Amino acid sequence: MGQLLAGRRGLVMGVANERSLAWSIAQAAHREGAELAFTFGLPQLEKRVRPLAERVGASLVLPCDVQSDQDIASVFAQVGRRWEKLDFLIHAIAFANREELKGLYADTSREGFHLALDVSAYSLVAVTRAALPLMGEGGSIVTLSYLGAERTLPHYNVMGVAKAALEASVRYLAADVGPRGIRVNALSAGPVRTLASAGVGGFRNVLDWYAANAPLRRATNQDEVGDASLLLLSDWGRGITGEVIYVDSGYHIVGVPSAVGGERNERDQGADS
Ligand code: NAP
């Protein structure tokens, strides 16, 4: 590839370690010439995030708990002191209490609901608002969603409801900021083993199910998400906003998986004649 993002500057929120989807996006953006800054959530994660940031030439690595308006204001003030314009923002942040991600959705607590929606959905609204003055008259904001926003999936529970709110927020924010040339989109990734996904009950089974039943017959890997983000971050995606793009080996199009239907296709059966 060339340098799709040469001269662009982007803030990446949501790197916890090398497995993070935000890290795959950061690596892809760096490869395409972008200059990056990072935030981290928990203070103890700075020691993990800073060396990763340095690997892609970033020195601005800032704490930001997205439940804190003060943290958000401070981050964007510091980014604004370093850069006169912000070209893109990656929001790859979600959290729910572990006990909400097993059992029944009907058992979700009021506090657990508020927490999941605040961190995983409202935070996109808050950081978009904070980014606007720095984006000026053009930019791209990309968040991360999951199929649980629109289908029930075992144990995803309140996080599915948070993702539904996130995807609706993508559309409303896109309508708000589109007249300024700013685009807001989501990538809906298939399941990938990360710190966040480890908290979802039965995750191993979900990975196996995707690998067996997705049209591409494999689970999603981080790099596929990173590469797809380039469409939304670069001018190639300049006509796309308010959209949810699936990077899930095609799983979201499947109705009854072939295994359940009782007939495997020829490729699965190993028949080639
Ligand atoms: P991850 O590496 O654990 O990233 C989740 C990030 O959220 C971490 O950097 C975490 O930072 C941050 N976070 C949580 N609470 C926060 C808070 N209050 N303030 C600031 N940051 C906070 O896991 P991931 O799978 O890459 O998740 C990134 C995004 O992709 C999430 O939105 C997730 O729902 C979505 N997604 C993941 C999958 C998958 O299968 N992995 C599939 C589809 C979508 P700290 O740990 O420092 O708090």
CSV table of C-alpha atoms and ligand atoms in Angstrom, one decimal:
chain,number,residue,atom,x,y,z
A,1,MET,CA,0.0,0.0,0.0
A,2,GLY,CA,1.0,3.6,-0.3
A,3,GLN,CA,0.8,6.3,2.3
A,4,LEU,CA,-3.0,6.8,2.6
A,5,LEU,CA,-2.7,8.8,5.8
A,6,ALA,CA,0.5,10.8,5.2
A,7,GLY,CA,0.4,14.1,7.0
A,8,ARG,CA,-2.7,13.0,9.1
A,9,ARG,CA,-2.8,13.1,12.8
A,10,GLY,CA,-4.9,10.8,14.9
A,11,LEU,CA,-5.8,10.1,18.5
A,12,VAL,CA,-6.2,6.4,19.5
A,13,MET,CA,-8.3,5.7,22.6
A,14,GLY,CA,-8.5,2.1,23.8
A,15,VAL,CA,-5.1,0.4,23.5
A,16,ALA,CA,-4.6,-1.9,26.5
A,17,ASN,CA,-2.0,-4.3,25.0
A,18,GLU,CA,-0.8,-5.8,21.8
A,19,ARG,CA,-4.0,-7.7,21.3
A,20,SER,CA,-6.2,-4.6,21.4
A,21,LEU,CA,-8.2,-3.9,18.3
A,22,ALA,CA,-7.1,-0.2,18.7
A,23,TRP,CA,-3.5,-1.4,18.5
A,24,SER,CA,-4.1,-3.1,15.1
A,25,ILE,CA,-5.7,0.1,13.9
A,26,ALA,CA,-2.8,2.2,15.2
A,27,GLN,CA,-0.3,-0.1,13.4
A,28,ALA,CA,-2.2,0.1,10.1
A,29,ALA,CA,-2.5,3.9,10.4
A,30,HIS,CA,1.2,4.3,11.2
A,31,ARG,CA,2.1,2.1,8.3
A,32,GLU,CA,0.1,4.5,6.1
A,33,GLY,CA,2.0,7.5,7.4
A,34,ALA,CA,-0.2,8.8,10.2
A,35,GLU,CA,1.2,10.6,13.2
A,36,LEU,CA,-0.5,9.2,16.4
A,37,ALA,CA,-1.2,10.0,20.0
A,38,PHE,CA,-2.7,7.6,22.5
A,39,THR,CA,-4.8,7.5,25.7
A,40,PHE,CA,-5.0,4.7,28.3
A,41,GLY,CA,-7.7,4.0,30.8
A,42,LEU,CA,-6.3,2.5,33.9
A,43,PRO,CA,-3.2,4.2,35.3
A,44,GLN,CA,-1.4,0.9,35.7
A,45,LEU,CA,-1.7,0.3,31.9
A,46,GLU,CA,0.6,3.2,31.1
A,47,LYS,CA,3.6,1.0,31.3
A,48,ARG,CA,2.1,-1.3,28.7
A,49,VAL,CA,0.8,1.4,26.3
A,50,ARG,CA,3.8,3.8,26.3
A,51,PRO,CA,6.2,1.2,24.8
A,52,LEU,CA,3.7,0.3,22.2
A,53,ALA,CA,3.2,4.0,21.4
A,54,GLU,CA,6.9,4.5,21.1
A,55,ARG,CA,7.0,1.6,18.5
A,56,VAL,CA,4.9,3.8,16.2
A,57,GLY,CA,6.8,7.0,17.0
A,58,ALA,CA,4.2,8.5,19.4
A,59,SER,CA,5.3,10.4,22.4
A,60,LEU,CA,1.9,11.9,23.5
A,61,VAL,CA,0.4,9.2,25.8
A,62,LEU,CA,-2.2,10.5,28.1
A,63,PRO,CA,-4.4,9.1,30.8
A,64,CYS,CA,-8.2,9.3,30.1
A,65,ASP,CA,-10.9,7.6,32.1
A,66,VAL,CA,-13.9,8.3,29.7
A,67,GLN,CA,-16.2,8.5,32.7
A,68,SER,CA,-14.4,11.7,33.7
A,69,ASP,CA,-15.3,14.9,31.8
A,70,GLN,CA,-12.2,16.4,33.3
A,71,ASP,CA,-10.0,13.7,31.9
A,72,ILE,CA,-11.6,14.1,28.4
A,73,ALA,CA,-11.1,17.9,28.5
A,74,SER,CA,-7.5,17.6,29.6
A,75,VAL,CA,-6.7,15.1,26.8
A,76,PHE,CA,-8.1,17.3,24.1
A,77,ALA,CA,-6.5,20.4,25.5
A,78,GLN,CA,-3.1,18.6,25.5
A,79,VAL,CA,-3.6,17.3,22.0
A,80,GLY,CA,-4.5,20.8,20.9
A,81,ARG,CA,-1.3,22.2,22.3
A,82,ARG,CA,0.7,19.6,20.4
A,83,TRP,CA,-1.2,19.6,17.1
A,84,GLU,CA,-3.2,22.5,15.5
A,85,LYS,CA,-5.5,20.0,13.8
A,86,LEU,CA,-6.8,16.5,14.6
A,87,ASP,CA,-7.7,14.4,11.5
A,88,PHE,CA,-9.1,11.3,13.1
A,89,LEU,CA,-10.1,9.7,16.3
A,90,ILE,CA,-10.3,6.0,17.2
A,91,HIS,CA,-12.8,5.1,20.0
A,92,ALA,CA,-12.2,1.5,21.0
A,93,ILE,CA,-13.6,1.5,24.5
A,94,ALA,CA,-16.1,-0.7,26.3
A,95,PHE,CA,-16.7,-2.0,29.8
A,96,ALA,CA,-19.3,-3.9,31.7
A,97,ASN,CA,-19.0,-5.7,35.0
A,98,ARG,CA,-18.1,-9.3,34.5
A,99,GLU,CA,-21.2,-10.5,36.4
A,100,GLU,CA,-23.4,-8.8,33.8
A,101,LEU,CA,-21.7,-10.8,31.0
A,102,LYS,CA,-23.0,-14.2,32.0
A,103,GLY,CA,-26.5,-15.6,32.8
A,104,LEU,CA,-29.6,-13.6,31.8
A,105,TYR,CA,-30.0,-10.1,30.5
A,106,ALA,CA,-33.1,-9.8,32.7
A,107,ASP,CA,-30.8,-9.9,35.7
A,108,THR,CA,-28.8,-6.8,34.7
A,109,SER,CA,-28.6,-4.4,37.6
A,110,ARG,CA,-29.4,-0.7,37.4
A,111,GLU,CA,-25.8,0.2,38.3
A,112,GLY,CA,-24.4,-2.3,35.8
A,113,PHE,CA,-26.6,-1.0,33.0
A,114,HIS,CA,-25.6,2.6,33.7
A,115,LEU,CA,-21.9,1.7,33.9
A,116,ALA,CA,-21.9,-0.2,30.6
A,117,LEU,CA,-23.9,2.4,28.7
A,118,ASP,CA,-21.8,5.3,30.1
A,119,VAL,CA,-18.4,3.8,29.3
A,120,SER,CA,-19.3,1.9,26.1
A,121,ALA,CA,-21.8,4.3,24.4
A,122,TYR,CA,-22.0,7.8,26.0
A,123,SER,CA,-18.2,8.1,25.8
A,124,LEU,CA,-18.4,8.3,22.0
A,125,VAL,CA,-20.7,11.3,22.3
A,126,ALA,CA,-18.4,12.9,24.9
A,127,VAL,CA,-15.1,12.4,22.9
A,128,THR,CA,-16.7,13.5,19.6
A,129,ARG,CA,-17.9,16.7,21.2
A,130,ALA,CA,-14.4,17.3,22.6
A,131,ALA,CA,-12.7,16.5,19.3
A,132,LEU,CA,-14.8,18.9,17.2
A,133,PRO,CA,-12.9,22.1,17.8
A,134,LEU,CA,-9.7,20.4,16.8
A,135,MET,CA,-11.1,18.7,13.7
A,136,GLY,CA,-12.3,22.0,12.2
A,137,GLU,CA,-13.8,21.3,8.9
A,138,GLY,CA,-13.1,17.7,8.3
A,139,GLY,CA,-12.1,14.5,10.0
A,140,SER,CA,-13.0,10.9,10.6
A,141,ILE,CA,-14.2,9.2,13.8
A,142,VAL,CA,-14.3,5.4,14.1
A,143,THR,CA,-15.7,3.3,16.9
A,144,LEU,CA,-15.8,-0.4,17.4
A,145,SER,CA,-19.1,-2.4,17.6
A,146,TYR,CA,-20.2,-6.0,17.6
A,147,LEU,CA,-23.1,-8.0,16.2
A,148,GLY,CA,-24.6,-8.2,19.7
A,149,ALA,CA,-26.0,-4.7,19.0
A,150,GLU,CA,-28.7,-6.2,16.7
A,151,ARG,CA,-28.9,-9.9,17.5
A,152,THR,CA,-29.1,-11.7,20.8
A,153,LEU,CA,-25.9,-13.6,21.6
A,154,PRO,CA,-25.4,-15.7,24.7
A,155,HIS,CA,-23.9,-13.7,27.6
A,156,TYR,CA,-23.3,-10.5,25.7
A,157,ASN,CA,-26.4,-9.1,27.5
A,158,VAL,CA,-26.0,-5.4,28.6
A,159,MET,CA,-23.0,-5.0,26.3
A,160,GLY,CA,-25.3,-5.7,23.3
A,161,VAL,CA,-27.7,-3.0,24.5
A,162,ALA,CA,-24.7,-0.6,24.9
A,163,LYS,CA,-23.5,-1.5,21.3
A,164,ALA,CA,-27.0,-0.7,20.0
A,165,ALA,CA,-26.8,2.7,21.7
A,166,LEU,CA,-23.4,3.1,20.3
A,167,GLU,CA,-24.5,2.3,16.7
A,168,ALA,CA,-27.5,4.7,17.0
A,169,SER,CA,-25.1,7.3,18.4
A,170,VAL,CA,-22.9,6.8,15.3
A,171,ARG,CA,-25.9,7.7,13.1
A,172,TYR,CA,-27.0,10.8,15.2
A,173,LEU,CA,-23.4,12.1,15.5
A,174,ALA,CA,-22.8,11.6,11.8
A,175,ALA,CA,-25.9,13.7,11.1
A,176,ASP,CA,-24.7,16.3,13.5
A,177,VAL,CA,-21.2,16.7,12.3
A,178,GLY,CA,-21.6,15.8,8.6
A,179,PRO,CA,-22.2,19.4,7.6
A,180,ARG,CA,-18.7,20.2,8.9
A,181,GLY,CA,-17.1,17.4,6.7
A,182,ILE,CA,-16.6,15.1,9.7
A,183,ARG,CA,-17.5,11.5,9.3
A,184,VAL,CA,-18.5,9.0,12.1
A,185,ASN,CA,-18.6,5.3,11.4
A,186,ALA,CA,-18.3,2.0,13.2
A,187,LEU,CA,-16.5,-1.2,12.4
A,188,SER,CA,-18.4,-4.2,13.7
A,189,ALA,CA,-15.7,-6.8,14.3
A,190,GLY,CA,-16.1,-10.5,14.7
A,191,PRO,CA,-14.9,-12.0,18.0
A,192,VAL,CA,-11.2,-11.6,18.7
A,193,ARG,CA,-9.4,-12.7,21.8
A,194,THR,CA,-8.6,-9.6,23.8
A,195,LEU,CA,-8.8,-8.5,27.4
A,196,ALA,CA,-12.3,-7.1,26.9
A,197,SER,CA,-13.6,-10.2,25.2
A,198,ALA,CA,-12.2,-12.5,27.8
A,199,GLY,CA,-14.8,-11.1,30.2
A,200,VAL,CA,-17.7,-12.4,28.1
A,201,GLY,CA,-19.0,-15.8,29.3
A,202,GLY,CA,-18.5,-18.7,26.8
A,203,PHE,CA,-16.2,-16.6,24.5
A,204,ARG,CA,-14.2,-19.7,23.4
A,205,ASN,CA,-17.4,-21.3,22.1
A,206,VAL,CA,-18.3,-18.2,20.1
A,207,LEU,CA,-14.8,-18.2,18.4
A,208,ASP,CA,-15.2,-21.8,17.4
A,209,TRP,CA,-18.8,-21.2,16.2
A,210,TYR,CA,-17.7,-18.3,13.9
A,211,ALA,CA,-14.8,-20.3,12.6
A,212,ALA,CA,-17.1,-23.2,11.7
A,213,ASN,CA,-20.0,-21.1,10.3
A,214,ALA,CA,-18.9,-17.8,9.0
A,215,PRO,CA,-18.8,-17.7,5.1
A,216,LEU,CA,-15.0,-17.3,5.2
A,217,ARG,CA,-14.8,-20.2,7.7
A,218,ARG,CA,-12.5,-18.4,10.1
A,219,ALA,CA,-12.7,-16.2,13.1
A,220,THR,CA,-11.6,-12.5,12.7
A,221,ASN,CA,-8.1,-11.5,13.3
A,222,GLN,CA,-6.9,-8.1,14.5
A,223,ASP,CA,-5.1,-7.2,11.3
A,224,GLU,CA,-8.3,-7.5,9.3
A,225,VAL,CA,-9.8,-4.9,11.6
A,226,GLY,CA,-6.8,-2.6,11.3
A,227,ASP,CA,-6.7,-2.8,7.5
A,228,ALA,CA,-10.5,-2.2,7.2
A,229,SER,CA,-10.1,0.9,9.4
A,230,LEU,CA,-8.0,2.5,6.6
A,231,LEU,CA,-11.1,2.7,4.4
A,232,LEU,CA,-12.9,4.8,7.0
A,233,LEU,CA,-9.9,6.9,8.1
A,234,SER,CA,-8.6,7.8,4.6
A,235,ASP,CA,-10.0,9.6,1.6
A,236,TRP,CA,-11.0,6.3,0.1
A,237,GLY,CA,-14.0,6.4,2.5
A,238,ARG,CA,-14.8,10.1,2.0
A,239,GLY,CA,-18.4,9.3,1.0
A,240,ILE,CA,-19.1,7.0,3.9
A,241,THR,CA,-20.7,8.2,7.2
A,242,GLY,CA,-23.1,7.0,9.7
A,243,GLU,CA,-22.3,3.4,8.7
A,244,VAL,CA,-21.6,0.2,10.4
A,245,ILE,CA,-19.1,-1.9,8.4
A,246,TYR,CA,-18.7,-5.6,9.3
A,247,VAL,CA,-15.3,-7.2,9.6
A,248,ASP,CA,-16.4,-10.6,10.7
A,249,SER,CA,-15.7,-13.1,8.0
A,250,GLY,CA,-19.2,-12.5,6.8
A,251,TYR,CA,-20.9,-14.0,9.8
A,252,HIS,CA,-23.6,-11.4,10.1
A,253,ILE,CA,-25.2,-12.5,6.8
A,254,VAL,CA,-25.7,-16.1,7.9
A,255,GLY,CA,-29.3,-17.2,8.8
A,256,VAL,CA,-29.1,-20.9,9.5
A,257,PRO,CA,-25.5,-22.0,9.5
A,258,SER,CA,-24.8,-24.9,7.0
A,259,ALA,CA,-24.0,-27.2,9.9
A,260,VAL,CA,-27.5,-26.7,11.3
A,261,GLY,CA,-29.1,-27.1,7.9
A,262,GLY,CA,-27.6,-30.5,7.6
A,263,GLU,CA,-25.8,-29.9,4.4
A,264,ARG,CA,-22.2,-28.8,4.2
A,265,ASN,CA,-21.0,-27.2,1.0
A,266,GLU,CA,-18.6,-29.1,-1.2
A,267,ARG,CA,-15.6,-27.3,0.1
A,268,ASP,CA,-16.4,-28.3,3.7
A,269,GLN,CA,-16.9,-31.9,2.6
A,270,GLY,CA,-13.6,-31.9,0.8
A,271,ALA,CA,-15.4,-32.8,-2.5
A,272,ASP,CA,-13.9,-31.1,-5.5
A,273,SER,CA,-15.5,-33.1,-8.3
B,1,NAP,P1,-9.3,-4.3,25.0
B,1,NAP,O1,-7.9,-4.4,24.4
B,1,NAP,O2,-9.5,-4.8,26.3
B,1,NAP,O3,-9.7,-2.7,24.8
B,1,NAP,C1,-10.8,-2.2,25.6
B,1,NAP,C2,-10.3,-0.8,26.0
B,1,NAP,O4,-11.4,-0.1,26.7
B,1,NAP,C3,-9.1,-0.9,26.9
B,1,NAP,O5,-8.1,-0.1,26.4
B,1,NAP,C4,-9.6,-0.3,28.2
B,1,NAP,O6,-8.7,0.5,28.9
B,1,NAP,C5,-10.7,0.7,27.7
B,1,NAP,N1,-11.6,1.1,28.7
B,1,NAP,C6,-12.5,0.4,29.5
B,1,NAP,N2,-13.1,1.3,30.4
B,1,NAP,C7,-12.5,2.5,30.2
B,1,NAP,C8,-12.7,3.8,30.8
B,1,NAP,N3,-13.6,4.0,31.8
B,1,NAP,N4,-12.0,4.8,30.3
B,1,NAP,C9,-11.1,4.7,29.3
B,1,NAP,N5,-10.9,3.5,28.7
B,1,NAP,C10,-11.6,2.4,29.1
B,1,NAP,O7,-10.4,-5.0,24.1
B,1,NAP,P2,-10.8,-4.9,22.5
B,1,NAP,O8,-11.5,-6.1,22.3
B,1,NAP,O9,-9.7,-4.4,21.7
B,1,NAP,O10,-12.0,-3.8,22.7
B,1,NAP,C11,-12.0,-2.6,21.9
B,1,NAP,C12,-13.3,-2.3,21.4
B,1,NAP,O11,-13.6,-3.3,20.4
B,1,NAP,C13,-14.5,-2.4,22.4
B,1,NAP,O12,-15.4,-1.4,22.1
B,1,NAP,C14,-15.0,-3.7,22.1
B,1,NAP,O13,-16.4,-3.9,22.6
B,1,NAP,C15,-14.9,-3.8,20.6
B,1,NAP,N6,-15.1,-5.1,20.0
B,1,NAP,C16,-14.3,-6.1,20.4
B,1,NAP,C17,-14.5,-7.4,19.9
B,1,NAP,C18,-13.7,-8.6,20.3
B,1,NAP,O14,-14.1,-9.7,20.1
B,1,NAP,N7,-12.5,-8.4,20.9
B,1,NAP,C19,-15.4,-7.6,18.8
B,1,NAP,C20,-16.2,-6.5,18.4
B,1,NAP,C21,-16.0,-5.3,19.0
B,1,NAP,P3,-8.3,0.1,30.4
B,1,NAP,O15,-8.1,-1.4,30.4
B,1,NAP,O16,-7.0,0.8,30.6
B,1,NAP,O17,-9.4,0.6,31.2
